[in-house]
Amino acid sequence: MFLSRRPDRIDWLKKVPLFSGLSGRDLDLIARQTDVVKADAGKVLTRQGALGEEFLLIVDGSARVERDGKPIARLETGDFFGEMSLIDGNPRSASVIAESPITLLVVESRSFRCLLDAVPALRRKISVTLCERLRKADTALATHN
Ligand code: CMP
């Protein structure tokens, strides 16, 4: 389907909420650092406790986030995951499992760190998503206590 040419990939990146509003230069930088990977439903994309080696963004499909075998969130097209281990250097906080055949944009850890340094708007957007996830988790915790 997809994005083997960099201009096509940049056009597509513009439509991803995480990358919307970034400059052409930033999108070009991001396009250079990404690979596209496909996986089948049921594939474990990150494993809780493992070393984090990449950042992943769902191009098409959905995935379940599980902690200690229990579902804690669902991720869909446009959502990203795998950022936590790359930011804090700790093991994967959760497993992420494909719920459908899935297409992913993958950024290797060193490239991810370079992009965070080179593209402040990306850093801000990822921080905002982390805040949203923490607020949701706090609400869920308060509801269950
Ligand atoms: P990381 O810890 O590197 O690997 C597992 C990923 O699951 C984690 O990064 C986040 O991207 C994602 N994740 C963990 N907890 C949640 C949550 N509550 N909501 C959405 N995504 C999560």
PDB file of C-alpha atoms and ligand atoms in Angstrom:
ATOM      1  CA  MET A   1       0.000   0.000   0.000  1.00  0.00           C
ATOM      2  CA  PHE A   2       2.232   2.499   1.403  1.00  0.00           C
ATOM      3  CA  LEU A   3       4.779   5.123   1.616  1.00  0.00           C
ATOM      4  CA  SER A   4       7.850   3.600   0.127  1.00  0.00           C
ATOM      5  CA  ARG A   5       8.564   7.019  -1.428  1.00  0.00           C
ATOM      6  CA  ARG A   6       9.535   9.688   1.077  1.00  0.00           C
ATOM      7  CA  PRO A   7       7.212  12.387  -0.393  1.00  0.00           C
ATOM      8  CA  ASP A   8       4.267   9.952  -0.016  1.00  0.00           C
ATOM      9  CA  ARG A   9       5.335   9.208   3.517  1.00  0.00           C
ATOM     10  CA  ILE A  10       5.548  12.931   4.353  1.00  0.00           C
ATOM     11  CA  ASP A  11       2.027  13.495   2.967  1.00  0.00           C
ATOM     12  CA  TRP A  12       0.780  10.709   5.158  1.00  0.00           C
ATOM     13  CA  LEU A  13       2.697  11.918   8.257  1.00  0.00           C
ATOM     14  CA  LYS A  14       0.944  15.311   7.948  1.00  0.00           C
ATOM     15  CA  LYS A  15      -2.382  13.576   8.627  1.00  0.00           C
ATOM     16  CA  VAL A  16      -1.232  11.820  11.809  1.00  0.00           C
ATOM     17  CA  PRO A  17      -2.341  13.865  14.860  1.00  0.00           C
ATOM     18  CA  LEU A  18       1.067  13.376  16.528  1.00  0.00           C
ATOM     19  CA  PHE A  19       2.778  15.038  13.580  1.00  0.00           C
ATOM     20  CA  SER A  20       0.128  17.576  12.548  1.00  0.00           C
ATOM     21  CA  GLY A  21       1.354  21.163  12.475  1.00  0.00           C
ATOM     22  CA  LEU A  22       5.028  20.184  12.187  1.00  0.00           C
ATOM     23  CA  SER A  23       7.099  21.919   9.512  1.00  0.00           C
ATOM     24  CA  GLY A  24       8.041  20.257   6.226  1.00  0.00           C
ATOM     25  CA  ARG A  25      11.621  20.098   7.477  1.00  0.00           C
ATOM     26  CA  ASP A  26      10.575  18.279  10.652  1.00  0.00           C
ATOM     27  CA  LEU A  27       8.371  15.858   8.717  1.00  0.00           C
ATOM     28  CA  ASP A  28      11.229  15.130   6.340  1.00  0.00           C
ATOM     29  CA  LEU A  29      13.496  14.428   9.321  1.00  0.00           C
ATOM     30  CA  ILE A  30      10.896  12.069  10.806  1.00  0.00           C
ATOM     31  CA  ALA A  31      10.267  10.318   7.467  1.00  0.00           C
ATOM     32  CA  ARG A  32      13.993   9.546   7.200  1.00  0.00           C
ATOM     33  CA  GLN A  33      14.012   7.825  10.611  1.00  0.00           C
ATOM     34  CA  THR A  34      10.976   5.569  10.219  1.00  0.00           C
ATOM     35  CA  ASP A  35      10.376   2.059   8.955  1.00  0.00           C
ATOM     36  CA  VAL A  36       7.019   0.516   8.152  1.00  0.00           C
ATOM     37  CA  VAL A  37       6.348  -2.902   9.678  1.00  0.00           C
ATOM     38  CA  LYS A  38       3.312  -5.184   9.426  1.00  0.00           C
ATOM     39  CA  ALA A  39       2.244  -7.798  11.977  1.00  0.00           C
ATOM     40  CA  ASP A  40      -0.580 -10.291  12.402  1.00  0.00           C
ATOM     41  CA  ALA A  41      -3.348 -10.136  14.994  1.00  0.00           C
ATOM     42  CA  GLY A  42      -2.124 -11.574  18.302  1.00  0.00           C
ATOM     43  CA  LYS A  43       1.485 -10.506  17.822  1.00  0.00           C
ATOM     44  CA  VAL A  44       3.122  -9.161  21.007  1.00  0.00           C
ATOM     45  CA  LEU A  45       4.526  -5.790  19.907  1.00  0.00           C
ATOM     46  CA  THR A  46       6.101  -4.837  23.242  1.00  0.00           C
ATOM     47  CA  ARG A  47       6.502  -7.210  26.181  1.00  0.00           C
ATOM     48  CA  GLN A  48       6.140  -6.004  29.779  1.00  0.00           C
ATOM     49  CA  GLY A  49       9.515  -6.109  31.541  1.00  0.00           C
ATOM     50  CA  ALA A  50      11.585  -6.266  28.353  1.00  0.00           C
ATOM     51  CA  LEU A  51      14.157  -3.710  27.281  1.00  0.00           C
ATOM     52  CA  GLY A  52      12.649  -0.961  25.104  1.00  0.00           C
ATOM     53  CA  GLU A  53      14.247  -0.722  21.683  1.00  0.00           C
ATOM     54  CA  GLU A  54      11.764   1.198  19.593  1.00  0.00           C
ATOM     55  CA  PHE A  55       8.936   3.700  19.439  1.00  0.00           C
ATOM     56  CA  LEU A  56       5.897   2.573  17.463  1.00  0.00           C
ATOM     57  CA  LEU A  57       2.929   4.352  15.894  1.00  0.00           C
ATOM     58  CA  ILE A  58      -0.135   2.548  14.564  1.00  0.00           C
ATOM     59  CA  VAL A  59      -0.657   3.367  10.872  1.00  0.00           C
ATOM     60  CA  ASP A  60      -3.568   0.964  10.537  1.00  0.00           C
ATOM     61  CA  GLY A  61      -5.173  -1.418  13.025  1.00  0.00           C
ATOM     62  CA  SER A  62      -5.628  -1.650  16.767  1.00  0.00           C
ATOM     63  CA  ALA A  63      -3.823  -3.038  19.807  1.00  0.00           C
ATOM     64  CA  ARG A  64      -4.503  -3.858  23.452  1.00  0.00           C
ATOM     65  CA  VAL A  65      -2.285  -2.631  26.292  1.00  0.00           C
ATOM     66  CA  GLU A  66      -1.976  -5.238  29.072  1.00  0.00           C
ATOM     67  CA  ARG A  67      -0.349  -5.001  32.471  1.00  0.00           C
ATOM     68  CA  ASP A  68       0.126  -8.244  34.427  1.00  0.00           C
ATOM     69  CA  GLY A  69      -2.174  -9.900  31.892  1.00  0.00           C
ATOM     70  CA  LYS A  70      -5.034  -7.420  32.406  1.00  0.00           C
ATOM     71  CA  PRO A  71      -6.189  -4.996  29.705  1.00  0.00           C
ATOM     72  CA  ILE A  72      -5.610  -1.352  30.681  1.00  0.00           C
ATOM     73  CA  ALA A  73      -6.050   0.531  27.405  1.00  0.00           C
ATOM     74  CA  ARG A  74      -6.784   0.184  23.715  1.00  0.00           C
ATOM     75  CA  LEU A  75      -4.766   1.860  20.984  1.00  0.00           C
ATOM     76  CA  GLU A  76      -6.000   2.603  17.466  1.00  0.00           C
ATOM     77  CA  THR A  77      -4.856   4.074  14.170  1.00  0.00           C
ATOM     78  CA  GLY A  78      -2.824   7.234  14.886  1.00  0.00           C
ATOM     79  CA  ASP A  79      -1.936   6.227  18.464  1.00  0.00           C
ATOM     80  CA  PHE A  80       1.665   5.627  19.514  1.00  0.00           C
ATOM     81  CA  PHE A  81       3.340   3.488  22.167  1.00  0.00           C
ATOM     82  CA  GLY A  82       6.748   2.398  23.420  1.00  0.00           C
ATOM     83  CA  GLU A  83       7.845   5.935  24.297  1.00  0.00           C
ATOM     84  CA  MET A  84       8.110   5.364  28.079  1.00  0.00           C
ATOM     85  CA  SER A  85      11.067   2.958  28.099  1.00  0.00           C
ATOM     86  CA  LEU A  86      12.925   5.077  25.576  1.00  0.00           C
ATOM     87  CA  ILE A  87      12.431   8.216  27.664  1.00  0.00           C
ATOM     88  CA  ASP A  88      13.227   6.857  31.144  1.00  0.00           C
ATOM     89  CA  GLY A  89      15.387   3.823  30.289  1.00  0.00           C
ATOM     90  CA  ASN A  90      13.281   1.465  32.421  1.00  0.00           C
ATOM     91  CA  PRO A  91      11.812  -1.831  31.158  1.00  0.00           C
ATOM     92  CA  ARG A  92       8.542  -1.863  29.200  1.00  0.00           C
ATOM     93  CA  SER A  93       5.689  -0.887  31.538  1.00  0.00           C
ATOM     94  CA  ALA A  94       3.132  -3.047  29.722  1.00  0.00           C
ATOM     95  CA  SER A  95       2.653  -5.495  26.888  1.00  0.00           C
ATOM     96  CA  VAL A  96       1.044  -4.225  23.711  1.00  0.00           C
ATOM     97  CA  ILE A  97      -0.668  -6.893  21.593  1.00  0.00           C
ATOM     98  CA  ALA A  98      -2.074  -6.489  18.077  1.00  0.00           C
ATOM     99  CA  GLU A  99      -5.842  -6.994  18.021  1.00  0.00           C
ATOM    100  CA  SER A 100      -6.051  -6.990  14.233  1.00  0.00           C
ATOM    101  CA  PRO A 101      -3.570  -7.230  11.396  1.00  0.00           C
ATOM    102  CA  ILE A 102      -1.559  -4.116  12.070  1.00  0.00           C
ATOM    103  CA  THR A 103       0.728  -1.711  10.200  1.00  0.00           C
ATOM    104  CA  LEU A 104       3.208   0.248  12.287  1.00  0.00           C
ATOM    105  CA  LEU A 105       5.653   3.064  11.836  1.00  0.00           C
ATOM    106  CA  VAL A 106       8.747   2.123  13.844  1.00  0.00           C
ATOM    107  CA  VAL A 107      11.514   4.424  15.078  1.00  0.00           C
ATOM    108  CA  GLU A 108      14.608   2.843  16.613  1.00  0.00           C
ATOM    109  CA  SER A 109      15.548   4.169  20.084  1.00  0.00           C
ATOM    110  CA  ARG A 110      18.549   6.266  19.115  1.00  0.00           C
ATOM    111  CA  SER A 111      16.654   7.909  16.247  1.00  0.00           C
ATOM    112  CA  PHE A 112      13.731   8.565  18.599  1.00  0.00           C
ATOM    113  CA  ARG A 113      16.005  10.390  21.049  1.00  0.00           C
ATOM    114  CA  CYS A 114      17.536  12.423  18.194  1.00  0.00           C
ATOM    115  CA  LEU A 115      14.044  13.359  16.968  1.00  0.00           C
ATOM    116  CA  LEU A 116      12.987  14.474  20.460  1.00  0.00           C
ATOM    117  CA  ASP A 117      16.043  16.749  20.584  1.00  0.00           C
ATOM    118  CA  ALA A 118      15.624  18.030  17.035  1.00  0.00           C
ATOM    119  CA  VAL A 119      11.843  18.554  17.011  1.00  0.00           C
ATOM    120  CA  PRO A 120      10.618  20.349  20.173  1.00  0.00           C
ATOM    121  CA  ALA A 121       7.007  20.303  18.903  1.00  0.00           C
ATOM    122  CA  LEU A 122       7.153  16.497  18.858  1.00  0.00           C
ATOM    123  CA  ARG A 123       8.436  16.453  22.444  1.00  0.00           C
ATOM    124  CA  ARG A 124       5.541  18.705  23.498  1.00  0.00           C
ATOM    125  CA  LYS A 125       2.934  16.547  21.760  1.00  0.00           C
ATOM    126  CA  ILE A 126       4.264  13.361  23.325  1.00  0.00           C
ATOM    127  CA  SER A 127       4.268  15.064  26.756  1.00  0.00           C
ATOM    128  CA  VAL A 128       0.630  16.085  26.275  1.00  0.00           C
ATOM    129  CA  THR A 129      -0.351  12.492  25.437  1.00  0.00           C
ATOM    130  CA  LEU A 130       1.532  11.223  28.511  1.00  0.00           C
ATOM    131  CA  CYS A 131      -0.428  13.732  30.651  1.00  0.00           C
ATOM    132  CA  GLU A 132      -3.714  12.562  29.094  1.00  0.00           C
ATOM    133  CA  ARG A 133      -2.856   8.926  29.818  1.00  0.00           C
ATOM    134  CA  LEU A 134      -1.914   9.738  33.422  1.00  0.00           C
ATOM    135  CA  ARG A 135      -5.156  11.692  33.944  1.00  0.00           C
ATOM    136  CA  LYS A 136      -7.163   8.759  32.572  1.00  0.00           C
ATOM    137  CA  ALA A 137      -5.278   6.318  34.800  1.00  0.00           C
ATOM    138  CA  ASP A 138      -5.835   8.586  37.856  1.00  0.00           C
ATOM    139  CA  THR A 139      -9.555   8.775  37.089  1.00  0.00           C
ATOM    140  CA  ALA A 140      -9.779   4.997  36.693  1.00  0.00           C
ATOM    141  CA  LEU A 141      -7.877   4.486  39.974  1.00  0.00           C
ATOM    142  CA  ALA A 142     -10.140   6.926  41.857  1.00  0.00           C
ATOM    143  CA  THR A 143     -13.237   5.244  40.415  1.00  0.00           C
ATOM    144  CA  HIS A 144     -12.117   1.832  41.603  1.00  0.00           C
ATOM    145  CA  ASN A 145     -11.119   2.949  45.120  1.00  0.00           C
TER     146      ASN A 145
HETATM  147  P1  CMP B   1       6.672   1.384  27.247  1.00  0.00           P
HETATM  148  O1  CMP B   1       6.652   1.255  28.722  1.00  0.00           O
HETATM  149  O2  CMP B   1       7.941   1.700  26.595  1.00  0.00           O
HETATM  150  O3  CMP B   1       6.084   0.029  26.609  1.00  0.00           O
HETATM  151  C1  CMP B   1       4.711  -0.284  26.837  1.00  0.00           C
HETATM  152  C2  CMP B   1       3.887   0.879  26.328  1.00  0.00           C
HETATM  153  O4  CMP B   1       2.495   0.780  26.562  1.00  0.00           O
HETATM  154  C3  CMP B   1       4.263   2.158  27.106  1.00  0.00           C
HETATM  155  O5  CMP B   1       5.600   2.496  26.805  1.00  0.00           O
HETATM  156  C4  CMP B   1       3.180   3.084  26.632  1.00  0.00           C
HETATM  157  O6  CMP B   1       3.457   3.559  25.350  1.00  0.00           O
HETATM  158  C5  CMP B   1       1.995   2.112  26.545  1.00  0.00           C
HETATM  159  N1  CMP B   1       1.141   2.272  27.739  1.00  0.00           N
HETATM  160  C6  CMP B   1       1.415   1.920  28.998  1.00  0.00           C
HETATM  161  N2  CMP B   1       0.387   2.253  29.820  1.00  0.00           N
HETATM  162  C7  CMP B   1      -0.553   2.837  29.026  1.00  0.00           C
HETATM  163  C8  CMP B   1      -1.842   3.385  29.282  1.00  0.00           C
HETATM  164  N3  CMP B   1      -2.387   3.413  30.514  1.00  0.00           N
HETATM  165  N4  CMP B   1      -2.524   3.911  28.230  1.00  0.00           N
HETATM  166  C9  CMP B   1      -1.995   3.879  26.980  1.00  0.00           C
HETATM  167  N5  CMP B   1      -0.792   3.365  26.693  1.00  0.00           N
HETATM  168  C10 CMP B   1      -0.070   2.848  27.699  1.00  0.00           C
END
